[in-house]
PDB file of C-alpha atoms in Angstrom:
ATOM      1  CA  MET A  15       2.939-188.048 -11.952  1.00 77.00           C
ATOM      2  CA  ASP A  16       7.346-188.147 -12.690  1.00 92.00           C
ATOM      3  CA  GLU A  17       6.409-190.524 -15.731  1.00 94.00           C
ATOM      4  CA  HIS A  18       4.754-187.038 -17.149  1.00 94.00           C
ATOM      5  CA  LYS A  19       7.443-184.676 -15.543  1.00 93.00           C
ATOM      6  CA  GLU A  20      10.766-186.529 -17.992  1.00 95.00           C
ATOM      7  CA  LYS A  21       8.573-186.827 -20.811  1.00 96.00           C
ATOM      8  CA  ILE A  22       8.400-183.144 -20.557  1.00 96.00           C
ATOM      9  CA  ALA A  23      11.710-182.834 -19.719  1.00 95.00           C
ATOM     10  CA  LYS A  24      13.087-184.955 -21.576  1.00 96.00           C
ATOM     11  CA  ALA A  25      11.635-183.041 -25.158  1.00 96.00           C
ATOM     12  CA  ALA A  26      12.617-179.429 -23.859  1.00 96.00           C
ATOM     13  CA  ALA A  27      16.659-181.124 -23.299  1.00 96.00           C
ATOM     14  CA  VAL A  28      16.173-182.650 -26.898  1.00 97.00           C
ATOM     15  CA  LEU A  29      15.414-178.792 -28.350  1.00 97.00           C
ATOM     16  CA  ALA A  30      17.269-177.276 -26.002  1.00 97.00           C
ATOM     17  CA  LYS A  31      20.586-180.031 -27.025  1.00 97.00           C
ATOM     18  CA  TYR A  32      19.930-178.772 -30.851  1.00 97.00           C
ATOM     19  CA  ASP A  33      19.477-175.063 -30.330  1.00 96.00           C
ATOM     20  CA  VAL A  34      15.687-174.652 -31.056  1.00 97.00           C
ATOM     21  CA  GLY A  35      14.872-172.192 -28.699  1.00 96.00           C
ATOM     22  CA  LYS A  36      18.089-170.115 -29.794  1.00 95.00           C
ATOM     23  CA  ASN A  37      17.723-171.547 -33.475  1.00 95.00           C
ATOM     24  CA  LEU A  38      13.621-170.155 -33.482  1.00 95.00           C
ATOM     25  CA  THR A  39      14.816-165.647 -31.314  1.00 93.00           C
ATOM     26  CA  PHE A  40      16.915-165.638 -34.355  1.00 91.00           C
ATOM     27  CA  LEU A  41      14.566-166.035 -36.765  1.00 90.00           C
ATOM     28  CA  VAL A  42      11.846-164.782 -35.315  1.00 88.00           C
ATOM     29  CA  ASP A  43      15.040-161.736 -34.924  1.00 82.00           C
ATOM     30  CA  ASP A  44      14.583-160.944 -38.190  1.00 68.00           C
ATOM     31  CA  ALA A  45      17.406-162.429 -39.153  1.00 62.00           C
ATOM     32  CA  TYR A  46      19.579-160.943 -42.340  1.00 67.00           C
ATOM     33  CA  ARG A  47      18.059-164.118 -45.073  1.00 67.00           C
ATOM     34  CA  HIS A  48      18.887-162.511 -48.795  1.00 70.00           C
ATOM     35  CA  GLY A  49      20.893-165.171 -50.652  1.00 73.00           C
ATOM     36  CA  VAL A  50      20.699-168.033 -47.976  1.00 81.00           C
ATOM     37  CA  GLU A  51      21.875-171.031 -50.270  1.00 83.00           C
ATOM     38  CA  GLY A  52      19.214-173.595 -50.257  1.00 87.00           C
ATOM     39  CA  VAL A  53      16.808-170.789 -48.256  1.00 90.00           C
ATOM     40  CA  GLU A  54      13.665-169.395 -49.786  1.00 89.00           C
ATOM     41  CA  TRP A  55      12.382-167.217 -47.891  1.00 86.00           C
ATOM     42  CA  ASP A  56       8.328-166.869 -48.477  1.00 86.00           C
ATOM     43  CA  HIS A  57       8.767-162.295 -47.940  1.00 80.00           C
ATOM     44  CA  ASN A  58       4.557-162.257 -49.121  1.00 82.00           C
ATOM     45  CA  PHE A  59       4.054-164.507 -46.039  1.00 82.00           C
ATOM     46  CA  LYS A  60       0.642-162.921 -43.909  1.00 78.00           C
ATOM     47  CA  PRO A  61      -1.307-165.520 -42.928  1.00 75.00           C
ATOM     48  CA  LYS A  62      -5.150-164.481 -42.916  1.00 71.00           C
ATOM     49  CA  ASP A  63      -6.743-166.927 -40.208  1.00 69.00           C
ATOM     50  CA  VAL A  64      -3.884-164.931 -37.720  1.00 71.00           C
ATOM     51  CA  PRO A  65      -6.097-163.200 -34.867  1.00 62.00           C
ATOM     52  CA  ASN A  66      -3.592-160.479 -32.989  1.00 61.00           C
ATOM     53  CA  GLY A  67      -0.585-161.849 -35.998  1.00 63.00           C
ATOM     54  CA  ASP A  68       2.884-160.406 -34.161  1.00 68.00           C
ATOM     55  CA  ARG A  69       5.620-162.319 -36.024  1.00 76.00           C
ATOM     56  CA  VAL A  70       5.446-164.300 -39.026  1.00 83.00           C
ATOM     57  CA  GLN A  71       7.802-166.421 -41.257  1.00 86.00           C
ATOM     58  CA  ARG A  72       7.660-168.776 -44.098  1.00 90.00           C
ATOM     59  CA  PHE A  73      10.500-170.193 -45.583  1.00 93.00           C
ATOM     60  CA  THR A  74      11.563-173.260 -47.738  1.00 93.00           C
ATOM     61  CA  TYR A  75      14.872-175.741 -46.925  1.00 94.00           C
ATOM     62  CA  ASN A  76      15.086-179.064 -48.105  1.00 93.00           C
ATOM     63  CA  GLY A  77      11.443-179.813 -50.209  1.00 95.00           C
ATOM     64  CA  LYS A  78       9.586-178.669 -46.379  1.00 96.00           C
ATOM     65  CA  THR A  79       7.541-175.451 -45.913  1.00 96.00           C
ATOM     66  CA  PHE A  80       9.075-173.906 -42.614  1.00 96.00           C
ATOM     67  CA  GLU A  81       5.700-171.426 -40.837  1.00 94.00           C
ATOM     68  CA  LEU A  82       6.910-169.624 -37.263  1.00 93.00           C
ATOM     69  CA  ILE A  83       4.223-167.912 -36.844  1.00 91.00           C
ATOM     70  CA  ALA A  84       2.979-165.604 -32.623  1.00 90.00           C
ATOM     71  CA  ALA A  85      -0.064-164.751 -32.495  1.00 88.00           C
ATOM     72  CA  ASN A  86      -2.173-163.162 -30.238  1.00 85.00           C
ATOM     73  CA  LYS A  87      -0.370-161.799 -28.464  1.00 83.00           C
ATOM     74  CA  HIS A  88      -1.426-160.020 -25.008  1.00 81.00           C
ATOM     75  CA  LEU A  89       0.547-157.952 -21.739  1.00 81.00           C
ATOM     76  CA  THR A  90       1.008-160.271 -18.996  1.00 77.00           C
ATOM     77  CA  TRP A  91      -0.067-160.204 -15.860  1.00 75.00           C
ATOM     78  CA  ASP A  92       2.948-157.881 -13.921  1.00 74.00           C
ATOM     79  CA  GLY A  93       2.570-155.302 -17.738  1.00 70.00           C
ATOM     80  CA  GLU A  94       6.848-156.312 -17.943  1.00 74.00           C
ATOM     81  CA  GLU A  95       6.569-157.987 -20.968  1.00 82.00           C
ATOM     82  CA  TYR A  96       4.058-159.414 -23.705  1.00 87.00           C
ATOM     83  CA  TRP A  97       3.284-163.044 -24.817  1.00 88.00           C
ATOM     84  CA  SER A  98       2.207-164.374 -27.886  1.00 90.00           C
ATOM     85  CA  ASP A  99       0.923-167.768 -28.502  1.00 92.00           C
ATOM     86  CA  PHE A 100       4.226-169.788 -30.568  1.00 94.00           C
ATOM     87  CA  THR A 101       3.565-172.395 -33.332  1.00 95.00           C
ATOM     88  CA  LEU A 102       6.344-173.768 -35.646  1.00 97.00           C
ATOM     89  CA  ALA A 103       4.475-176.231 -38.364  1.00 96.00           C
ATOM     90  CA  ILE A 104       6.793-177.738 -40.737  1.00 97.00           C
ATOM     91  CA  ASP A 105       4.755-178.570 -44.001  1.00 97.00           C
ATOM     92  CA  GLY A 106       1.289-178.025 -42.654  1.00 94.00           C
ATOM     93  CA  GLU A 107       2.231-180.275 -39.703  1.00 97.00           C
ATOM     94  CA  THR A 108       2.724-178.643 -36.053  1.00 97.00           C
ATOM     95  CA  VAL A 109       6.200-179.970 -34.616  1.00 98.00           C
ATOM     96  CA  LEU A 110       5.907-177.139 -31.908  1.00 98.00           C
ATOM     97  CA  THR A 111       4.413-174.850 -29.712  1.00 97.00           C
ATOM     98  CA  THR A 112       5.580-172.526 -26.931  1.00 97.00           C
ATOM     99  CA  VAL A 113       5.790-169.096 -25.829  1.00 94.00           C
ATOM    100  CA  LEU A 114       7.169-166.311 -28.030  1.00 93.00           C
ATOM    101  CA  GLN A 115       8.073-163.818 -25.522  1.00 91.00           C
ATOM    102  CA  THR A 116       8.542-159.532 -25.968  1.00 88.00           C
ATOM    103  CA  SER A 117      10.357-158.126 -23.883  1.00 85.00           C
ATOM    104  CA  TYR A 118      10.002-153.584 -24.090  1.00 79.00           C
ATOM    105  CA  GLY A 119      12.508-151.483 -22.492  1.00 74.00           C
ATOM    106  CA  GLY A 120      13.917-147.426 -24.067  1.00 70.00           C
ATOM    107  CA  GLU A 121      15.042-148.468 -26.936  1.00 76.00           C
ATOM    108  CA  TRP A 122      15.461-151.671 -27.648  1.00 78.00           C
ATOM    109  CA  THR A 123      13.360-155.066 -28.169  1.00 80.00           C
ATOM    110  CA  SER A 124      13.678-158.327 -26.605  1.00 84.00           C
ATOM    111  CA  ARG A 125      12.350-161.800 -27.636  1.00 88.00           C
ATOM    112  CA  GLU A 126      12.668-165.467 -26.884  1.00 91.00           C
ATOM    113  CA  VAL A 127      11.721-168.415 -27.636  1.00 94.00           C
ATOM    114  CA  SER A 128      10.389-170.992 -24.306  1.00 94.00           C
ATOM    115  CA  ILE A 129      11.727-174.338 -24.577  1.00 94.00           C
ATOM    116  CA  SER A 130      10.870-173.923 -21.048  1.00 94.00           C
ATOM    117  CA  THR A 131       9.250-177.316 -19.557  1.00 95.00           C
ATOM    118  CA  VAL A 132       6.245-175.143 -18.003  1.00 94.00           C
ATOM    119  CA  LEU A 133       5.613-172.625 -21.454  1.00 94.00           C
ATOM    120  CA  LEU A 134       5.758-176.275 -23.752  1.00 96.00           C
ATOM    121  CA  LYS A 135       1.743-176.783 -25.251  1.00 96.00           C
ATOM    122  CA  GLN A 136       3.276-179.092 -28.631  1.00 96.00           C
ATOM    123  CA  VAL A 137       6.324-181.194 -29.186  1.00 97.00           C
ATOM    124  CA  LYS A 138       7.103-183.251 -32.603  1.00 98.00           C
ATOM    125  CA  LEU A 139      11.161-183.589 -32.060  1.00 98.00           C
ATOM    126  CA  GLY A 140      12.293-185.077 -35.769  1.00 97.00           C
ATOM    127  CA  ASP A 141      15.356-184.598 -38.509  1.00 96.00           C
ATOM    128  CA  TRP A 142      13.332-180.897 -38.258  1.00 97.00           C
ATOM    129  CA  MET A 143      16.201-179.792 -35.325  1.00 97.00           C
ATOM    130  CA  GLU A 144      18.451-180.386 -37.418  1.00 96.00           C
ATOM    131  CA  GLU A 145      17.924-178.732 -40.345  1.00 96.00           C
ATOM    132  CA  LEU A 146      16.387-175.491 -39.162  1.00 95.00           C
ATOM    133  CA  GLN A 147      20.619-175.521 -37.566  1.00 95.00           C
ATOM    134  CA  VAL A 148      21.868-175.962 -40.839  1.00 93.00           C
ATOM    135  CA  VAL A 149      19.194-173.644 -41.788  1.00 93.00           C
ATOM    136  CA  CYS A 150      20.036-170.635 -39.013  1.00 91.00           C
ATOM    137  CA  GLU A 151      24.369-171.698 -39.731  1.00 90.00           C
ATOM    138  CA  ARG A 152      23.581-170.388 -42.744  1.00 90.00           C
ATOM    139  CA  CYS A 153      22.008-167.263 -42.804  1.00 88.00           C
ATOM    140  CA  ARG A 154      24.658-166.075 -39.893  1.00 87.00           C
ATOM    141  CA  GLU A 155      27.283-167.214 -42.079  1.00 88.00           C
ATOM    142  CA  ASN A 156      25.873-165.425 -45.106  1.00 86.00           C
ATOM    143  CA  TRP A 157      25.214-162.452 -42.683  1.00 84.00           C
ATOM    144  CA  ASN A 158      29.215-162.302 -40.936  1.00 86.00           C
ATOM    145  CA  GLN A 159      30.453-162.335 -44.899  1.00 87.00           C
ATOM    146  CA  ILE A 160      28.262-159.628 -45.043  1.00 86.00           C
ATOM    147  CA  GLN A 161      29.134-157.583 -42.399  1.00 88.00           C
ATOM    148  CA  LYS A 162      33.141-158.245 -43.537  1.00 93.00           C
ATOM    149  CA  ARG A 163      32.638-157.077 -46.916  1.00 92.00           C
ATOM    150  CA  MET A 164      31.143-153.633 -45.944  1.00 92.00           C
ATOM    151  CA  GLU A 165      33.810-153.171 -43.476  1.00 94.00           C
ATOM    152  CA  GLU A 166      35.827-153.763 -45.552  1.00 94.00           C
ATOM    153  CA  GLU A 167      34.854-151.583 -48.002  1.00 95.00           C
ATOM    154  CA  ARG A 168      34.435-148.810 -44.968  1.00 94.00           C
ATOM    155  CA  LEU A 169      38.337-149.316 -44.127  1.00 94.00           C
ATOM    156  CA  ALA A 170      39.252-148.996 -48.096  1.00 93.00           C
ATOM    157  CA  LYS A 171      36.708-145.933 -48.547  1.00 93.00           C
ATOM    158  CA  GLN A 172      38.309-144.591 -45.760  1.00 93.00           C
ATOM    159  CA  ALA A 173      41.996-144.794 -45.688  1.00 91.00           C
ATOM    160  CA  SER A 174      41.702-143.234 -49.409  1.00 91.00           C
ATOM    161  CA  GLY A 175      41.231-140.294 -47.760  1.00 91.00           C
ATOM    162  CA  ILE A 176      44.404-140.269 -45.303  1.00 93.00           C
ATOM    163  CA  ASP A 177      47.949-139.007 -47.008  1.00 90.00           C
ATOM    164  CA  LEU A 178      50.541-139.993 -45.119  1.00 91.00           C
ATOM    165  CA  GLY A 179      53.347-138.320 -47.450  1.00 89.00           C
ATOM    166  CA  LYS A 180      56.721-139.627 -46.144  1.00 89.00           C
ATOM    167  CA  TYR A 181      55.727-141.472 -43.283  1.00 89.00           C
ATOM    168  CA  GLY A 182      53.968-143.809 -45.391  1.00 80.00           C
ATOM    169  CA  ASP A 183      56.757-146.650 -44.515  1.00 73.00           C
TER     170      ASP A 183
END
């Protein structure tokens, strides 16, 4: 029994080391993904065989196709959250099966792809973890550049309506 617990704990530790839960959560939360270098998003991905589809995404990176599928959304026993079965498949091979937890609170929604030892169902560790990190880093960098540009444009527009007159120096 201890060897099984150790194997599960080791898998969860490696997933945590590569921020797999954090990165998948970032993507599931509809990260900004337009024009990200080296990543091609399939915006028409809508699998027909996904029962009660919650969140689905497909993208290609480094010649590999990543599919993120959250399905079978159901209310938890306490009524506080929804859980969905979450699967990450790469080139049609499932490399991770766990749970997507979704909490609703008034004006906000919180999602988390869990890598908890209790909720992991299937894991196949591999290079995909590092590739996923690169994809998320590129998405974040791209979004940060867009935000900076938008802020600069906003400030320029605002400043154009201000006349400092003799107080400009």
